[in-house]
Amino acid sequence: FILASATLTVYIEQTLNLMAGIASVRPTVPTT
């Protein structure tokens, strides 16, 4: 269903943006 697919895509994009925002806000967290 196209509508469900579009909604899922938006949800994924928002989730990725949220994770990227958290990473940018807390850059001092060691990645190792």
CSV table of C-alpha atoms in Angstrom, one decimal, residues 1-31:
chain,number,residue,atom,x,y,z
A,1,PHE,CA,0.0,0.0,0.0
A,2,ILE,CA,1.5,3.3,-1.1
A,3,LEU,CA,0.3,5.4,1.8
A,4,ALA,CA,1.7,3.0,4.4
A,5,SER,CA,5.0,2.9,2.5
A,6,ALA,CA,5.3,6.7,2.5
A,7,THR,CA,4.4,6.9,6.2
A,8,LEU,CA,7.1,4.3,7.0
A,9,THR,CA,9.7,6.2,4.9
A,10,VAL,CA,8.9,9.4,6.8
A,11,TYR,CA,9.1,7.6,10.1
A,12,ILE,CA,12.5,6.2,9.2
A,13,GLU,CA,13.8,9.5,8.0
A,14,GLN,CA,12.7,11.2,11.3
A,15,THR,CA,14.3,8.4,13.3
A,16,LEU,CA,17.6,8.8,11.4
A,17,ASN,CA,17.4,12.6,11.9
A,18,LEU,CA,16.8,12.2,15.6
A,19,MET,CA,19.7,9.8,16.0
A,20,ALA,CA,22.0,12.2,14.0
A,21,GLY,CA,20.8,15.1,16.2
A,22,ILE,CA,21.6,13.2,19.4
A,23,ALA,CA,25.0,12.3,18.0
A,24,SER,CA,25.7,16.0,17.1
A,25,VAL,CA,24.6,17.2,20.5
A,26,ARG,CA,26.8,14.7,22.3
A,27,PRO,CA,30.0,14.6,20.3
A,28,THR,CA,32.1,13.8,23.4
A,29,VAL,CA,30.9,10.2,23.6
A,30,PRO,CA,33.8,7.9,22.6
A,31,THR,CA,33.0,5.8,19.6
